[in-house]
Short mmCIF file of C-alpha atoms and ligand atoms in Angstrom, two decimals:
data_model
loop_
_atom_site.label_atom_id
_atom_site.label_comp_id
_atom_site.label_asym_id
_atom_site.label_seq_id
_atom_site.Cartn_x
_atom_site.Cartn_y
_atom_site.Cartn_z
CA MET A 19 51.47 -38.62 48.56
CA TYR A 20 54.03 -40.34 50.75
CA THR A 21 56.85 -42.61 49.63
CA ALA A 22 58.31 -45.37 51.80
CA LYS A 23 61.91 -44.69 52.76
CA ASP A 24 64.68 -47.24 52.37
CA TYR A 25 66.11 -48.49 55.66
CA SER A 26 67.94 -51.51 54.25
CA LYS A 27 71.24 -50.21 55.71
CA LEU A 28 69.93 -51.35 59.09
CA SER A 29 69.86 -55.00 58.02
CA VAL A 30 73.17 -55.75 59.71
CA ILE A 31 72.69 -54.32 63.18
CA GLU A 32 73.54 -56.56 66.10
CA GLY A 33 70.64 -58.02 68.02
CA PHE A 34 68.16 -57.70 65.16
CA SER A 35 67.89 -60.51 62.61
CA GLU A 36 67.67 -59.68 58.93
CA THR A 37 64.34 -61.50 58.69
CA LEU A 38 62.81 -59.53 61.54
CA LEU A 39 63.94 -56.24 60.03
CA LYS A 40 62.77 -57.17 56.53
CA ASN A 41 59.34 -58.05 57.91
CA HIS A 42 59.33 -54.79 59.81
CA PHE A 43 60.19 -52.79 56.68
CA THR A 44 57.34 -54.53 54.84
CA LEU A 45 54.89 -53.60 57.60
CA TYR A 46 56.10 -50.02 57.46
CA GLN A 47 55.56 -49.93 53.69
CA GLY A 48 51.98 -51.05 54.33
CA TYR A 49 51.39 -48.04 56.56
CA VAL A 50 52.67 -45.73 53.83
CA THR A 51 50.42 -47.38 51.24
CA ASN A 52 47.39 -47.21 53.49
CA THR A 53 48.05 -43.60 54.47
CA ASN A 54 48.03 -42.67 50.78
CA LYS A 55 44.88 -44.71 50.15
CA LEU A 56 43.06 -43.04 53.03
CA ILE A 57 44.06 -39.55 51.97
CA THR A 58 42.78 -40.23 48.46
CA ALA A 59 39.55 -41.86 49.66
CA LEU A 60 38.80 -39.02 52.08
CA GLU A 61 39.42 -36.43 49.36
CA GLU A 62 36.96 -38.26 47.11
CA ILE A 63 34.31 -38.41 49.82
CA LEU A 64 34.70 -34.69 50.48
CA LYS A 65 34.43 -33.93 46.76
CA ASP A 66 31.31 -36.07 46.47
CA GLY A 67 29.66 -34.37 49.44
CA LYS A 68 29.36 -37.64 51.39
CA THR A 69 30.99 -36.55 54.64
CA GLY A 70 27.94 -37.38 56.73
CA THR A 71 28.41 -41.11 56.23
CA PRO A 72 29.74 -43.91 58.45
CA GLU A 73 32.35 -44.60 55.76
CA TYR A 74 33.73 -41.09 56.14
CA ALA A 75 33.80 -41.35 59.94
CA GLU A 76 35.61 -44.68 59.93
CA LEU A 77 38.19 -43.63 57.36
CA LYS A 78 38.75 -40.36 59.19
CA ARG A 79 39.41 -42.26 62.43
CA ARG A 80 41.66 -44.70 60.62
CA LEU A 81 43.87 -41.97 59.18
CA GLY A 82 45.43 -41.15 62.57
CA TRP A 83 46.32 -44.80 63.05
CA GLU A 84 47.87 -45.39 59.63
CA PHE A 85 49.62 -42.01 59.47
CA ASN A 86 51.21 -42.45 62.89
CA GLY A 87 52.07 -46.05 62.03
CA MET A 88 53.99 -44.66 59.07
CA ARG A 89 55.66 -41.72 60.77
CA LEU A 90 56.60 -43.46 64.03
CA HIS A 91 58.34 -46.23 62.10
CA GLU A 92 60.38 -43.58 60.30
CA TYR A 93 61.46 -42.05 63.61
CA TYR A 94 62.20 -45.52 64.98
CA PHE A 95 64.31 -46.75 62.07
CA GLU A 96 66.14 -43.41 61.92
CA ASN A 97 67.08 -43.55 65.61
CA LEU A 98 68.47 -47.08 65.18
CA GLY A 99 71.84 -48.15 63.82
CA GLY A 100 74.12 -46.23 66.16
CA ASN A 101 76.95 -47.72 68.15
CA THR A 102 78.06 -44.95 70.45
CA ALA A 103 76.70 -44.10 73.86
CA LEU A 104 74.87 -40.90 74.64
CA ASP A 105 77.21 -37.98 75.22
CA HIS A 106 76.32 -37.15 78.82
CA TYR A 107 77.79 -33.67 78.39
CA GLY A 108 75.86 -32.89 75.21
CA ILE A 109 72.59 -30.96 75.21
CA LEU A 110 70.43 -34.09 75.27
CA GLY A 111 72.49 -35.80 77.95
CA LYS A 112 72.40 -32.73 80.16
CA GLN A 113 68.66 -32.21 79.67
CA ILE A 114 68.01 -35.87 80.56
CA SER A 115 70.03 -35.48 83.76
CA CYS A 116 68.24 -32.24 84.56
CA ASP A 117 64.75 -33.71 84.11
CA PHE A 118 65.27 -37.23 85.47
CA GLY A 119 68.10 -36.79 87.95
CA SER A 120 70.43 -39.05 85.98
CA TYR A 121 70.72 -40.99 82.74
CA ASP A 122 70.14 -44.23 84.66
CA SER A 123 66.93 -42.92 86.14
CA TRP A 124 65.71 -41.83 82.70
CA ALA A 125 66.66 -45.21 81.19
CA LYS A 126 64.86 -47.07 83.97
CA ASP A 127 61.70 -45.11 83.27
CA PHE A 128 61.95 -45.52 79.48
CA LYS A 129 62.61 -49.27 79.75
CA SER A 130 59.86 -49.72 82.34
CA ALA A 131 57.38 -48.06 80.02
CA GLY A 132 58.54 -50.48 77.33
CA MET A 133 57.77 -53.41 79.62
CA MET A 134 54.16 -52.37 80.12
CA ARG A 135 51.65 -54.90 78.92
CA GLY A 136 50.12 -53.92 75.63
CA ILE A 137 51.29 -52.94 72.18
CA GLY A 138 52.50 -49.52 71.23
CA TRP A 139 55.48 -47.23 71.48
CA VAL A 140 57.63 -45.56 74.09
CA ILE A 141 58.63 -42.05 73.12
CA LEU A 142 60.95 -39.57 74.74
CA TYR A 143 59.10 -36.33 74.06
CA GLU A 144 60.34 -32.78 74.34
CA ASP A 145 57.79 -30.21 75.43
CA ILE A 146 58.79 -27.37 73.17
CA THR A 147 57.17 -24.77 75.41
CA ASN A 148 59.76 -25.28 78.14
CA GLY A 149 62.25 -27.92 76.96
CA LYS A 150 61.15 -30.51 79.51
CA LEU A 151 61.58 -34.16 78.54
CA PHE A 152 58.99 -36.88 79.28
CA ASN A 153 58.76 -40.58 78.50
CA PHE A 154 55.32 -41.33 77.11
CA TRP A 155 53.48 -44.57 76.49
CA ILE A 156 51.65 -44.50 73.16
CA ASN A 157 48.90 -47.04 72.83
CA GLU A 158 48.94 -48.70 69.39
CA HIS A 159 50.00 -45.78 67.15
CA ASP A 160 47.71 -42.93 67.89
CA ILE A 161 46.62 -42.77 71.51
CA GLY A 162 48.49 -40.81 74.13
CA HIS A 163 50.63 -38.36 72.17
CA PRO A 164 51.20 -35.12 74.09
CA ALA A 165 49.89 -32.27 71.95
CA GLY A 166 52.50 -30.07 70.33
CA CYS A 167 55.46 -32.01 71.72
CA ASN A 168 58.46 -33.17 69.76
CA PRO A 169 59.46 -36.87 69.53
CA VAL A 170 63.18 -37.25 70.33
CA LEU A 171 63.62 -41.01 70.76
CA VAL A 172 61.10 -43.60 69.56
CA MET A 173 60.98 -47.31 70.48
CA ASP A 174 58.57 -49.78 68.90
CA VAL A 175 57.10 -52.30 71.35
CA PHE A 176 54.58 -53.95 69.07
CA GLU A 177 55.18 -57.69 69.14
CA HIS A 178 56.33 -57.69 65.50
CA ALA A 179 59.31 -55.58 66.62
CA PHE A 180 60.81 -58.40 68.71
CA MET A 181 58.92 -61.71 68.88
CA LEU A 182 60.67 -63.36 65.96
CA ASP A 183 64.06 -62.84 67.62
CA TYR A 184 63.22 -62.76 71.32
CA GLY A 185 59.89 -64.53 71.81
CA LEU A 186 58.35 -63.23 75.01
CA LYS A 187 61.67 -61.82 76.25
CA ARG A 188 60.74 -58.22 75.70
CA ALA A 189 63.40 -57.01 78.14
CA ASP A 190 66.12 -58.55 75.97
CA TYR A 191 64.77 -56.74 72.92
CA ILE A 192 64.76 -53.46 74.83
CA GLU A 193 68.41 -54.02 75.78
CA ALA A 194 69.23 -54.71 72.11
CA PHE A 195 67.40 -51.52 71.14
CA PHE A 196 69.44 -49.55 73.67
CA LYS A 197 72.71 -50.93 72.25
CA ASN A 198 71.74 -49.64 68.82
CA ILE A 199 70.34 -46.19 69.53
CA GLU A 200 71.61 -43.56 67.13
CA TRP A 201 72.00 -40.87 69.79
CA GLN A 202 73.23 -38.22 67.39
CA VAL A 203 69.95 -38.43 65.50
CA ALA A 204 67.97 -38.23 68.74
CA GLU A 205 69.96 -35.20 69.90
CA SER A 206 69.57 -33.48 66.54
CA ARG A 207 65.78 -33.68 66.94
CA LEU A 208 65.74 -31.34 69.91
CA LYS A 209 63.94 -28.21 68.84
CA LEU A 210 64.22 -25.82 71.72
CA VAL A 211 67.39 -23.77 71.74
CA ARG A 212 68.89 -24.36 75.16
CA GLU A 213 70.87 -22.06 77.31
CA GLU A 214 73.32 -23.88 79.56
CA VAL A 215 71.25 -26.63 81.24
FE1 FE2 B 310 56.66 -51.71 64.07
#
Protein backbone atom coordinates (compact mmCIF):
# COMPACT_ATOMS: atom_id res chain seq x y z
CA MET A 1 0.00 0.00 0.00
CA TYR A 2 1.13 3.55 -0.68
CA THR A 3 1.57 6.33 1.86
CA ALA A 4 1.19 10.02 1.00
CA LYS A 5 4.46 11.91 1.33
CA ASP A 6 4.79 15.16 3.23
CA TYR A 7 5.55 18.17 1.05
CA SER A 8 4.73 20.85 3.63
CA LYS A 9 8.25 22.31 3.27
CA LEU A 10 7.06 23.74 -0.05
CA SER A 11 4.47 25.94 1.65
CA VAL A 12 6.70 29.01 1.51
CA ILE A 13 7.82 29.07 -2.11
CA GLU A 14 7.45 32.33 -3.97
CA GLY A 15 4.64 32.54 -6.49
CA PHE A 16 2.56 29.80 -4.89
CA SER A 17 0.13 30.69 -2.10
CA GLU A 18 -0.06 28.50 0.98
CA THR A 19 -3.76 27.88 0.33
CA LEU A 20 -3.16 26.72 -3.22
CA LEU A 21 -0.42 24.35 -2.11
CA LYS A 22 -2.45 22.99 0.81
CA ASN A 23 -5.35 22.27 -1.53
CA HIS A 24 -2.94 20.63 -3.92
CA PHE A 25 -1.48 18.41 -1.19
CA THR A 26 -5.02 17.36 -0.22
CA LEU A 27 -5.81 16.42 -3.82
CA TYR A 28 -2.60 14.42 -3.98
CA GLN A 29 -3.52 12.57 -0.79
CA GLY A 30 -6.81 11.64 -2.46
CA TYR A 31 -4.94 10.00 -5.33
CA VAL A 32 -2.91 7.94 -2.85
CA THR A 33 -6.06 6.87 -1.01
CA ASN A 34 -7.85 5.95 -4.20
CA THR A 35 -4.86 4.06 -5.59
CA ASN A 36 -4.84 1.92 -2.45
CA LYS A 37 -8.61 1.40 -2.63
CA LEU A 38 -8.42 0.31 -6.25
CA ILE A 39 -5.57 -2.11 -5.65
CA THR A 40 -7.51 -3.71 -2.80
CA ALA A 41 -10.79 -3.85 -4.76
CA LEU A 42 -9.11 -5.38 -7.80
CA GLU A 43 -7.39 -8.00 -5.64
CA GLU A 44 -10.77 -8.92 -4.15
CA ILE A 45 -12.41 -9.22 -7.55
CA LEU A 46 -9.59 -11.46 -8.77
CA LYS A 47 -9.87 -13.63 -5.66
CA ASP A 48 -13.64 -13.93 -6.12
CA GLY A 49 -13.29 -14.91 -9.77
CA LYS A 50 -15.33 -11.92 -10.97
CA THR A 51 -12.91 -10.53 -13.53
CA GLY A 52 -15.39 -10.80 -16.39
CA THR A 53 -17.54 -8.00 -14.99
CA PRO A 54 -18.03 -4.35 -15.92
CA GLU A 55 -16.97 -3.45 -12.38
CA TYR A 56 -13.59 -5.09 -12.94
CA ALA A 57 -13.11 -3.36 -16.30
CA GLU A 58 -13.94 0.08 -14.93
CA LEU A 59 -11.75 -0.27 -11.86
CA LYS A 60 -8.91 -1.62 -13.98
CA ARG A 61 -9.16 1.42 -16.29
CA ARG A 62 -9.35 3.73 -13.30
CA LEU A 63 -6.16 2.41 -11.74
CA GLY A 64 -3.94 4.02 -14.40
CA TRP A 65 -5.58 7.36 -13.75
CA GLU A 66 -5.35 7.31 -9.96
CA PHE A 67 -1.87 5.76 -9.86
CA ASN A 68 -0.44 8.31 -12.28
CA GLY A 69 -2.29 11.08 -10.43
CA MET A 70 -0.41 9.97 -7.33
CA ARG A 71 3.01 9.42 -8.86
CA LEU A 72 3.07 12.51 -11.10
CA HIS A 73 2.26 14.74 -8.13
CA GLU A 74 5.23 13.23 -6.29
CA TYR A 75 7.54 14.02 -9.21
CA TYR A 76 6.05 17.51 -9.46
CA PHE A 77 6.36 18.43 -5.78
CA GLU A 78 9.86 16.95 -5.66
CA ASN A 79 11.05 19.04 -8.61
CA LEU A 80 9.71 22.22 -6.98
CA GLY A 81 11.31 24.35 -4.28
CA GLY A 82 14.62 25.13 -5.95
CA ASN A 83 16.05 28.59 -6.39
CA THR A 84 19.04 28.09 -8.63
CA ALA A 85 19.12 28.06 -12.40
CA LEU A 86 19.97 25.01 -14.44
CA ASP A 87 23.70 24.41 -14.71
CA HIS A 88 24.14 24.73 -18.46
CA TYR A 89 27.43 22.85 -18.25
CA GLY A 90 26.01 19.94 -16.24
CA ILE A 91 24.84 16.71 -17.86
CA LEU A 92 21.21 17.81 -18.07
CA GLY A 93 22.04 21.27 -19.38
CA LYS A 94 24.32 19.84 -22.04
CA GLN A 95 21.80 17.19 -23.10
CA ILE A 96 19.08 19.85 -23.39
CA SER A 97 21.33 21.96 -25.62
CA CYS A 98 22.23 18.91 -27.67
CA ASP A 99 18.61 17.86 -28.26
CA PHE A 100 16.92 21.25 -28.57
CA GLY A 101 19.70 23.49 -29.86
CA SER A 102 19.65 25.66 -26.74
CA TYR A 103 18.10 25.96 -23.30
CA ASP A 104 15.85 28.76 -24.59
CA SER A 105 14.56 26.60 -27.39
CA TRP A 106 13.81 23.77 -24.95
CA ALA A 107 12.09 26.17 -22.53
CA LYS A 108 9.98 27.62 -25.34
CA ASP A 109 8.79 24.15 -26.29
CA PHE A 110 8.13 23.10 -22.67
CA LYS A 111 6.21 26.30 -21.90
CA SER A 112 4.28 26.13 -25.17
CA ALA A 113 3.16 22.61 -24.33
CA GLY A 114 2.03 23.96 -20.97
CA MET A 115 -0.10 26.59 -22.72
CA MET A 116 -2.03 24.01 -24.73
CA ARG A 117 -5.72 23.98 -24.05
CA GLY A 118 -6.74 21.11 -21.85
CA ILE A 119 -5.76 19.68 -18.49
CA GLY A 120 -2.78 17.49 -17.89
CA TRP A 121 0.95 17.58 -17.48
CA VAL A 122 4.05 18.58 -19.38
CA ILE A 123 6.92 16.20 -18.86
CA LEU A 124 10.51 16.32 -19.99
CA TYR A 125 11.14 12.66 -20.72
CA GLU A 126 14.42 10.86 -21.25
CA ASP A 127 14.37 8.00 -23.71
CA ILE A 128 16.62 5.59 -21.87
CA THR A 129 17.45 3.67 -25.05
CA ASN A 130 19.47 6.57 -26.44
CA GLY A 131 19.41 9.41 -23.91
CA LYS A 132 17.31 11.70 -26.09
CA LEU A 133 15.10 14.22 -24.30
CA PHE A 134 11.52 15.05 -25.37
CA ASN A 135 8.82 17.32 -23.99
CA PHE A 136 5.56 15.40 -23.85
CA TRP A 137 1.98 16.50 -23.31
CA ILE A 138 0.15 14.11 -20.99
CA ASN A 139 -3.59 14.31 -21.19
CA GLU A 140 -5.18 14.18 -17.71
CA HIS A 141 -2.85 11.75 -15.90
CA ASP A 142 -2.57 8.68 -18.01
CA ILE A 143 -2.71 9.40 -21.72
CA GLY A 144 0.36 10.04 -23.80
CA HIS A 145 3.24 8.67 -21.73
CA PRO A 146 6.07 7.37 -23.93
CA ALA A 147 6.63 3.72 -23.07
CA GLY A 148 9.74 2.93 -21.09
CA CYS A 149 10.89 6.55 -20.85
CA ASN A 150 12.05 8.29 -17.72
CA PRO A 151 10.36 11.46 -16.37
CA VAL A 152 12.99 14.12 -15.63
CA LEU A 153 10.93 17.29 -15.09
CA VAL A 154 7.19 17.31 -14.40
CA MET A 155 4.83 20.31 -14.51
CA ASP A 156 1.18 20.14 -13.48
CA VAL A 157 -1.17 22.13 -15.71
CA PHE A 158 -4.47 21.02 -14.25
CA GLU A 159 -6.45 24.12 -13.31
CA HIS A 160 -6.16 23.33 -9.59
CA ALA A 161 -2.40 23.89 -9.93
CA PHE A 162 -2.79 27.60 -10.69
CA MET A 163 -6.33 29.04 -10.86
CA LEU A 164 -6.56 30.06 -7.23
CA ASP A 165 -3.44 32.24 -7.58
CA TYR A 166 -3.44 33.17 -11.26
CA GLY A 167 -6.99 32.80 -12.58
CA LEU A 168 -6.78 32.26 -16.30
CA LYS A 169 -3.21 33.57 -16.49
CA ARG A 170 -1.64 30.20 -17.08
CA ALA A 171 1.51 31.76 -18.56
CA ASP A 172 2.18 33.55 -15.26
CA TYR A 173 1.88 30.27 -13.37
CA ILE A 174 4.31 28.62 -15.78
CA GLU A 175 6.80 31.44 -15.17
CA ALA A 176 6.39 30.95 -11.40
CA PHE A 177 6.96 27.22 -11.86
CA PHE A 178 10.15 27.92 -13.80
CA LYS A 179 11.46 30.19 -11.01
CA ASN A 180 11.05 27.35 -8.54
CA ILE A 181 12.36 24.33 -10.41
CA GLU A 182 14.64 22.17 -8.31
CA TRP A 183 17.09 21.47 -11.13
CA GLN A 184 19.36 19.28 -9.04
CA VAL A 185 16.49 16.85 -8.51
CA ALA A 186 15.67 16.88 -12.22
CA GLU A 187 19.29 16.24 -13.15
CA SER A 188 19.60 13.44 -10.61
CA ARG A 189 16.72 11.63 -12.33
CA LEU A 190 18.67 11.07 -15.53
CA LYS A 191 19.21 7.36 -15.87
CA LEU A 192 21.42 6.91 -18.87
CA VAL A 193 25.12 7.18 -18.13
CA ARG A 194 26.38 9.81 -20.55
CA GLU A 195 29.68 10.08 -22.24
CA GLU A 196 30.67 13.66 -22.98
CA VAL A 197 27.61 15.18 -24.71
FE1 LIG B 1 -2.25 18.58 -9.41
